[in-house]
Amino acid sequence: MKLFAATPQAIREAAAIIQKGGLVAFPTETVYGLGADALNSLAVARIFEVKNRPRFDPLIVHIADPSSITKLCSVVDSRATKLTERFWPGPLTLVLPKTQVVPDIVTAGLPSVAVRMPSHTVALELIRQARTPIAAPSANPFGYLSPTTAQHVEEQIGEKVDFILDGGKCTIGIESTIIDLTGKEPVILRPGGLAIEEIEKVIGKVTISSARWQRPLSPGQLPWHYSPRTPVKIIAGAPAEIINGKRIGLLAFKSVKEKLPYEVVEVLSPAGDLREAAANFFSCLHRLDRAGLDIIYAEPVPETGLGKAIMDRLHKAAGKRDTRQNLSKTIGD
Ligand code: TXA
Ligand code: MG
């Protein structure tokens, strides 16, 4: 039994699980979330494992106090302040430039982070007691609808989470509205529980991202897709050819014993653990990208569990479309 009515005792237990790097499904006013400590990369990697998405998407970080936003976001402009004063707690998510505190896996390598303060008292109490922001996507596996009751969560991913807090049926029942405030023009990335007209009353006209919402696109084309500037080439097995005079880096899956002829080597997981590899993936790629290399060679990882999402990102970074992406976006994720 993992499903518990959200009594103060159950919330305390759930918060302790979050602090230990576990996964807790919890109610918000929009949909149930699948939560982990947002500052713990390995715990966040587990979210992707349980969601079984064939790719990494950036996650929403949930906070219990509007002032926590300054820890996570490096720029909080007057538009953001006006919106949070008017609509938080509630079904509005802001995308703002992130601080160093936010691990790269939370944002799928992006320089921005999505933040929301939910209004559900159970969610707020859980975040307060865990004393850490909680990263959470909707608590459904890839391809399923977002859960609006604890029973949905139990049926869909019950055996894979550590704890389910039952706070009854979600009152709003659709996901939060997401607004991107990283640019000059505010852009709605996802229509949701807060009407766009309400937002416009506070900050004026907003654009709705047609790229994302008017036709189904593959995630590689989404406005938030991170790609390294340095060319990436996936190499199978042995060290690839060394081109004289070129600065080459390697993104290795496991520890490499022999001395390799590369300028920089980043190891995803010394022991070859896919969860650890996923947790480190974006940070390793960022470091290689900043190293002033001519090319990054990347070793493929086994395509099981999180390996599929890692390979999806690698193929995208290498500029090759992964055909499996095409099944997404038309179904829930
Ligand atoms: O109501 C909700 O928003 C629920 C509850 C649990 O809070 N959460 C939710 O999360 O719907 P999820 O992961 O299913 O959808 C979050 C979406 C991502 O798919 C992505 O499109 C967007 O938020 N997102 C997150 N971070 C972003 C970023 N830095 N830039 C652009 N979009 C981002
Ligand atoms: Mg979702």
Short mmCIF file of C-alpha atoms and ligand atoms in Angstrom, two decimals:
data_model
loop_
_atom_site.label_atom_id
_atom_site.label_comp_id
_atom_site.label_asym_id
_atom_site.label_seq_id
_atom_site.Cartn_x
_atom_site.Cartn_y
_atom_site.Cartn_z
CA MET A 1 0.00 0.00 0.00
CA LYS A 2 1.40 3.33 -1.04
CA LEU A 3 -1.75 5.38 -1.34
CA PHE A 4 -2.50 7.38 1.78
CA ALA A 5 -5.08 10.02 2.62
CA ALA A 6 -3.18 13.29 2.91
CA THR A 7 -3.22 13.55 6.71
CA PRO A 8 -0.54 15.68 8.42
CA GLN A 9 1.28 12.43 9.29
CA ALA A 10 1.18 11.17 5.69
CA ILE A 11 2.44 14.53 4.40
CA ARG A 12 5.34 14.36 6.86
CA GLU A 13 6.24 10.88 5.62
CA ALA A 14 5.99 11.99 2.01
CA ALA A 15 8.24 14.99 2.71
CA ALA A 16 10.84 12.69 4.28
CA ILE A 17 10.76 10.54 1.12
CA ILE A 18 11.35 13.61 -1.05
CA GLN A 19 14.31 14.58 1.15
CA LYS A 20 15.82 11.12 0.68
CA GLY A 21 15.59 11.40 -3.12
CA GLY A 22 12.34 9.43 -3.50
CA LEU A 23 9.29 10.02 -5.68
CA VAL A 24 5.95 11.20 -4.32
CA ALA A 25 2.76 11.63 -6.35
CA PHE A 26 0.79 14.54 -4.90
CA PRO A 27 -2.35 16.52 -5.66
CA THR A 28 -2.36 20.04 -7.03
CA GLU A 29 -5.42 22.06 -8.05
CA THR A 30 -4.67 21.28 -11.73
CA VAL A 31 -3.56 17.63 -11.96
CA TYR A 32 -1.57 15.19 -9.83
CA GLY A 33 2.18 15.69 -10.03
CA LEU A 34 5.01 13.17 -9.83
CA GLY A 35 7.41 14.96 -7.50
CA ALA A 36 11.08 14.78 -6.60
CA ASP A 37 13.55 17.13 -4.91
CA ALA A 38 14.22 19.64 -7.71
CA LEU A 39 17.78 20.16 -6.49
CA ASN A 40 18.68 16.44 -6.61
CA SER A 41 19.60 15.39 -10.18
CA LEU A 42 19.43 11.66 -9.51
CA ALA A 43 15.98 11.94 -7.97
CA VAL A 44 14.83 13.97 -10.97
CA ALA A 45 16.24 11.33 -13.35
CA ARG A 46 13.95 8.82 -11.67
CA ILE A 47 10.95 10.92 -12.69
CA PHE A 48 11.86 10.39 -16.33
CA GLU A 49 12.36 6.69 -15.71
CA VAL A 50 8.87 6.35 -14.28
CA LYS A 51 7.24 8.55 -16.95
CA ASN A 52 8.83 6.33 -19.59
CA ARG A 53 8.96 9.24 -22.01
CA PRO A 54 11.13 8.55 -25.03
CA ARG A 55 12.77 11.95 -24.42
CA PHE A 56 13.58 14.51 -21.73
CA ASP A 57 11.21 17.43 -21.35
CA PRO A 58 11.87 20.32 -19.00
CA LEU A 59 9.92 20.06 -15.75
CA ILE A 60 7.96 22.55 -13.69
CA VAL A 61 9.47 23.41 -10.30
CA HIS A 62 6.87 23.86 -7.57
CA ILE A 63 7.42 26.28 -4.70
CA ALA A 64 5.40 27.07 -1.58
CA ASP A 65 6.27 30.73 -1.19
CA PRO A 66 6.45 33.39 -3.93
CA SER A 67 9.76 34.65 -2.54
CA SER A 68 11.43 31.29 -3.36
CA ILE A 69 11.35 32.33 -7.01
CA THR A 70 14.51 34.41 -6.57
CA LYS A 71 16.48 31.31 -5.58
CA LEU A 72 15.53 29.59 -8.84
CA CYS A 73 15.25 32.47 -11.29
CA SER A 74 18.02 34.97 -12.00
CA VAL A 75 15.75 37.65 -13.47
CA VAL A 76 12.30 38.34 -12.04
CA ASP A 77 11.02 41.37 -13.94
CA SER A 78 7.96 43.51 -13.25
CA ARG A 79 5.76 41.38 -15.52
CA ALA A 80 6.64 38.32 -13.46
CA THR A 81 6.02 40.16 -10.20
CA LYS A 82 2.64 41.45 -11.35
CA LEU A 83 1.57 37.98 -12.45
CA THR A 84 2.69 36.22 -9.29
CA GLU A 85 1.06 38.85 -7.08
CA ARG A 86 -2.21 38.44 -8.93
CA PHE A 87 -2.32 34.70 -9.68
CA TRP A 88 -0.15 32.82 -7.19
CA PRO A 89 -0.89 30.48 -5.68
CA GLY A 90 -2.69 29.07 -8.73
CA PRO A 91 -2.61 27.45 -12.16
CA LEU A 92 0.01 29.71 -13.74
CA THR A 93 3.58 28.65 -14.56
CA LEU A 94 6.25 31.24 -15.38
CA VAL A 95 9.31 30.48 -17.51
CA LEU A 96 12.24 32.70 -16.48
CA PRO A 97 16.05 32.60 -16.72
CA LYS A 98 17.36 30.02 -14.26
CA THR A 99 20.00 30.32 -11.56
CA GLN A 100 22.88 27.88 -11.09
CA VAL A 101 20.96 26.21 -8.29
CA VAL A 102 18.62 24.49 -10.75
CA PRO A 103 20.17 21.25 -12.10
CA ASP A 104 20.38 20.94 -15.89
CA ILE A 105 18.26 17.80 -15.99
CA VAL A 106 15.31 19.76 -14.53
CA THR A 107 15.35 22.16 -17.48
CA ALA A 108 16.55 19.61 -20.08
CA GLY A 109 19.62 21.73 -20.57
CA LEU A 110 17.77 25.02 -21.11
CA PRO A 111 18.93 28.28 -19.54
CA SER A 112 15.35 28.92 -18.33
CA VAL A 113 13.21 27.26 -15.70
CA ALA A 114 9.44 26.85 -15.32
CA VAL A 115 8.16 27.76 -11.83
CA ARG A 116 4.75 27.55 -10.23
CA MET A 117 3.23 27.97 -6.79
CA PRO A 118 0.23 25.64 -6.63
CA SER A 119 -2.78 26.52 -4.49
CA HIS A 120 -3.59 23.03 -3.21
CA THR A 121 -2.93 22.97 0.53
CA VAL A 122 -1.50 19.43 0.39
CA ALA A 123 1.01 20.43 -2.31
CA LEU A 124 2.01 23.54 -0.33
CA GLU A 125 2.42 21.62 2.91
CA LEU A 126 4.48 18.91 1.18
CA ILE A 127 6.88 21.48 -0.32
CA ARG A 128 7.19 23.34 3.00
CA GLN A 129 7.94 20.20 4.96
CA ALA A 130 10.38 18.86 2.38
CA ARG A 131 12.16 22.24 2.62
CA THR A 132 13.08 22.08 -1.04
CA PRO A 133 11.41 23.01 -4.32
CA ILE A 134 9.70 20.02 -5.95
CA ALA A 135 10.10 19.24 -9.65
CA ALA A 136 7.02 17.53 -10.98
CA PRO A 137 5.46 16.70 -14.31
CA SER A 138 1.92 15.39 -14.46
CA ALA A 139 1.91 11.93 -12.84
CA ASN A 140 1.02 9.91 -15.94
CA PRO A 141 3.18 7.64 -18.06
CA PHE A 142 3.97 8.82 -21.58
CA GLY A 143 0.92 8.52 -23.81
CA TYR A 144 -1.65 8.61 -21.01
CA LEU A 145 -3.95 11.36 -19.83
CA SER A 146 -2.96 13.51 -16.87
CA PRO A 147 -4.33 12.07 -13.61
CA THR A 148 -6.89 14.05 -11.65
CA THR A 149 -7.40 11.56 -8.82
CA ALA A 150 -5.01 9.53 -6.68
CA GLN A 151 -6.63 6.36 -8.08
CA HIS A 152 -5.60 7.37 -11.63
CA VAL A 153 -2.03 7.68 -10.39
CA GLU A 154 -2.16 4.33 -8.65
CA GLU A 155 -3.52 2.57 -11.73
CA GLN A 156 -1.01 4.18 -14.09
CA ILE A 157 2.28 4.26 -12.17
CA GLY A 158 1.42 2.97 -8.70
CA GLU A 159 4.12 0.33 -8.51
CA LYS A 160 6.87 2.72 -9.60
CA VAL A 161 6.44 5.56 -7.09
CA ASP A 162 7.36 5.53 -3.43
CA PHE A 163 4.27 7.24 -2.07
CA ILE A 164 0.92 8.58 -3.30
CA LEU A 165 -0.76 11.35 -1.34
CA ASP A 166 -4.51 11.26 -1.83
CA GLY A 167 -5.96 14.75 -1.69
CA GLY A 168 -9.15 13.97 -3.57
CA LYS A 169 -10.15 15.08 -7.04
CA CYS A 170 -8.30 18.02 -8.59
CA THR A 171 -10.63 20.99 -8.76
CA ILE A 172 -9.31 22.47 -12.02
CA GLY A 173 -8.50 19.21 -13.78
CA ILE A 174 -6.35 20.63 -16.58
CA GLU A 175 -2.70 21.62 -16.42
CA SER A 176 -1.47 25.11 -15.61
CA THR A 177 -1.13 27.84 -18.21
CA ILE A 178 2.54 28.32 -19.09
CA ILE A 179 3.88 31.76 -19.99
CA ASP A 180 7.42 32.36 -21.21
CA LEU A 181 8.85 35.64 -19.89
CA THR A 182 12.41 35.18 -21.07
CA GLY A 183 11.93 37.38 -24.13
CA LYS A 184 10.66 40.91 -24.76
CA GLU A 185 7.23 39.62 -25.68
CA PRO A 186 5.46 37.33 -23.25
CA VAL A 187 4.52 34.08 -25.00
CA ILE A 188 1.94 31.52 -23.91
CA LEU A 189 3.59 28.12 -24.35
CA ARG A 190 0.60 26.14 -23.12
CA PRO A 191 -2.99 27.27 -22.60
CA GLY A 192 -4.28 25.80 -19.34
CA GLY A 193 -6.14 26.37 -16.11
CA LEU A 194 -5.79 30.17 -16.11
CA ALA A 195 -7.54 32.00 -18.97
CA ILE A 196 -5.29 34.02 -21.25
CA GLU A 197 -7.72 36.96 -21.03
CA GLU A 198 -7.05 37.11 -17.29
CA ILE A 199 -3.31 37.31 -17.92
CA GLU A 200 -3.80 40.05 -20.52
CA LYS A 201 -5.72 42.15 -18.00
CA VAL A 202 -2.54 42.28 -15.92
CA ILE A 203 0.33 42.53 -18.42
CA GLY A 204 -1.36 43.41 -21.71
CA LYS A 205 -1.43 41.51 -24.98
CA VAL A 206 0.38 38.18 -25.08
CA THR A 207 1.30 35.99 -28.05
CA ILE A 208 0.30 32.36 -28.18
CA SER A 209 3.09 30.12 -29.40
CA SER A 210 1.74 28.73 -32.66
CA ALA A 211 4.84 26.59 -33.02
CA ARG A 212 3.75 24.54 -30.14
CA TRP A 213 -0.01 24.53 -30.00
CA GLN A 214 -1.56 24.93 -33.38
CA ARG A 215 -0.12 21.86 -35.02
CA PRO A 216 1.57 18.80 -33.62
CA LEU A 217 5.32 19.11 -34.02
CA SER A 218 8.10 16.82 -33.07
CA PRO A 219 9.79 17.94 -29.84
CA GLY A 220 13.02 18.76 -31.67
CA GLN A 221 11.18 21.71 -33.17
CA LEU A 222 9.75 22.98 -29.92
CA PRO A 223 10.80 26.49 -28.94
CA TRP A 224 12.55 25.24 -25.82
CA HIS A 225 14.77 22.65 -27.44
CA TYR A 226 18.42 22.89 -26.31
CA SER A 227 21.14 22.06 -28.79
CA PRO A 228 24.89 22.39 -28.33
CA ARG A 229 26.68 24.79 -30.68
CA THR A 230 29.58 22.41 -31.18
CA PRO A 231 28.93 19.69 -33.80
CA VAL A 232 28.17 16.33 -32.21
CA LYS A 233 28.92 12.99 -33.83
CA ILE A 234 27.76 9.69 -32.40
CA ILE A 235 30.53 7.13 -32.64
CA ALA A 236 30.12 3.42 -32.11
CA GLY A 237 32.68 1.66 -29.93
CA ALA A 238 36.34 2.42 -30.53
CA PRO A 239 37.75 5.96 -30.47
CA ALA A 240 36.85 7.62 -33.74
CA GLU A 241 39.46 8.95 -36.10
CA ILE A 242 41.54 11.83 -34.83
CA ILE A 243 41.63 14.68 -37.26
CA ASN A 244 44.97 16.48 -36.99
CA GLY A 245 44.80 19.99 -35.66
CA LYS A 246 41.20 19.59 -34.48
CA ARG A 247 40.13 19.88 -30.87
CA ILE A 248 37.97 16.88 -30.09
CA GLY A 249 36.00 16.05 -26.96
CA LEU A 250 34.37 12.80 -25.92
CA LEU A 251 31.07 12.23 -24.17
CA ALA A 252 31.71 8.77 -22.74
CA PHE A 253 29.07 6.51 -21.25
CA LYS A 254 31.30 4.73 -18.69
CA SER A 255 34.76 5.17 -17.23
CA VAL A 256 37.46 4.73 -19.79
CA LYS A 257 40.68 3.09 -18.60
CA GLU A 258 42.96 3.61 -21.54
CA LYS A 259 44.36 7.04 -22.31
CA LEU A 260 42.25 8.51 -25.07
CA PRO A 261 43.49 11.12 -27.55
CA TYR A 262 40.83 13.72 -26.71
CA GLU A 263 41.16 17.24 -25.32
CA VAL A 264 38.30 16.73 -22.88
CA VAL A 265 36.44 13.61 -21.77
CA GLU A 266 33.17 13.81 -19.88
CA VAL A 267 31.89 10.56 -18.37
CA LEU A 268 28.12 10.21 -17.96
CA SER A 269 28.32 7.48 -15.34
CA PRO A 270 31.59 5.85 -14.22
CA ALA A 271 29.73 2.62 -13.41
CA GLY A 272 27.56 2.66 -16.50
CA ASP A 273 24.32 3.35 -14.65
CA LEU A 274 21.66 4.85 -16.93
CA ARG A 275 19.93 6.83 -14.19
CA GLU A 276 23.18 8.50 -13.24
CA ALA A 277 23.97 9.02 -16.92
CA ALA A 278 20.63 10.79 -17.40
CA ALA A 279 21.20 12.94 -14.31
CA ASN A 280 24.57 14.08 -15.69
CA PHE A 281 23.74 14.22 -19.39
CA PHE A 282 22.94 17.90 -19.89
CA SER A 283 25.67 19.15 -17.54
CA CYS A 284 28.30 17.05 -19.34
CA LEU A 285 27.10 18.26 -22.72
CA HIS A 286 27.14 21.89 -21.53
CA ARG A 287 30.71 21.56 -20.27
CA LEU A 288 31.86 20.02 -23.54
CA ASP A 289 30.01 22.73 -25.47
CA ARG A 290 31.79 25.45 -23.49
CA ALA A 291 35.25 23.90 -23.95
CA GLY A 292 35.85 25.51 -27.35
CA LEU A 293 36.05 22.18 -29.19
CA ASP A 294 35.76 21.62 -32.94
CA ILE A 295 33.70 18.47 -32.50
CA ILE A 296 32.18 16.36 -29.74
CA TYR A 297 32.20 12.61 -30.21
CA ALA A 298 29.49 10.84 -28.23
CA GLU A 299 29.33 7.17 -27.37
CA PRO A 300 25.90 5.59 -27.70
CA VAL A 301 24.32 4.26 -24.49
CA PRO A 302 22.20 1.09 -24.21
CA GLU A 303 18.66 1.85 -25.36
CA THR A 304 16.86 0.49 -22.32
CA GLY A 305 15.09 2.52 -19.63
CA LEU A 306 16.44 6.08 -19.59
CA GLY A 307 18.86 5.12 -22.37
CA LYS A 308 16.11 5.74 -24.93
CA ALA A 309 15.65 9.36 -23.83
CA ILE A 310 19.42 9.89 -23.73
CA MET A 311 19.79 8.55 -27.27
CA ASP A 312 16.88 10.69 -28.45
CA ARG A 313 18.72 13.79 -27.20
CA LEU A 314 22.00 12.61 -28.66
CA HIS A 315 20.44 12.08 -32.08
CA LYS A 316 18.92 15.55 -31.92
CA ALA A 317 22.23 17.07 -30.84
CA ALA A 318 23.84 15.28 -33.78
CA GLY A 319 21.20 16.75 -36.05
CA LYS A 320 19.56 13.49 -36.91
CA ARG A 321 15.86 13.14 -36.36
CA ASP A 322 14.74 10.21 -34.31
CA THR A 323 11.68 8.86 -36.06
CA ARG A 324 10.11 7.69 -32.81
CA GLN A 325 9.57 11.31 -31.80
CA ASN A 326 6.76 11.60 -34.24
CA LEU A 327 4.40 9.75 -32.01
CA SER A 328 4.52 12.43 -29.39
CA LYS A 329 2.60 15.66 -28.82
CA THR A 330 -0.59 14.33 -30.28
CA ILE A 331 -0.98 12.24 -27.14
CA GLY A 332 -0.59 13.23 -23.51
CA ASP A 333 2.80 13.57 -21.94
O1 TXA B 1 -0.51 21.95 -13.88
C1 TXA B 1 0.62 21.63 -14.16
O2 TXA B 1 1.40 22.40 -14.77
C2 TXA B 1 1.10 20.22 -13.75
C3 TXA B 1 1.12 20.16 -12.24
C4 TXA B 1 1.68 18.89 -11.71
O3 TXA B 1 1.83 21.28 -11.73
N1 TXA B 1 2.36 19.90 -14.32
C5 TXA B 1 2.56 19.62 -15.64
O4 TXA B 1 3.87 19.27 -15.97
O5 TXA B 1 1.68 19.68 -16.48
P1 TXA B 1 4.30 18.61 -17.36
O6 TXA B 1 5.70 18.16 -17.21
O7 TXA B 1 3.35 17.57 -17.75
O8 TXA B 1 4.31 19.81 -18.36
C6 TXA B 1 5.25 20.82 -18.17
C7 TXA B 1 5.62 21.47 -19.47
C8 TXA B 1 6.70 20.78 -20.29
O9 TXA B 1 6.23 19.79 -21.14
C9 TXA B 1 7.25 21.93 -21.08
O10 TXA B 1 6.46 22.10 -22.22
C10 TXA B 1 7.04 23.13 -20.18
O11 TXA B 1 6.27 22.70 -19.13
N2 TXA B 1 8.30 23.66 -19.67
C11 TXA B 1 8.96 23.33 -18.54
N3 TXA B 1 10.09 24.02 -18.42
C12 TXA B 1 10.18 24.82 -19.48
C13 TXA B 1 11.12 25.78 -19.93
N4 TXA B 1 12.22 26.05 -19.26
N5 TXA B 1 10.86 26.41 -21.09
C14 TXA B 1 9.74 26.13 -21.79
N6 TXA B 1 8.81 25.25 -21.42
C15 TXA B 1 9.02 24.60 -20.29
MG MG B 2 2.08 16.32 -18.66
#
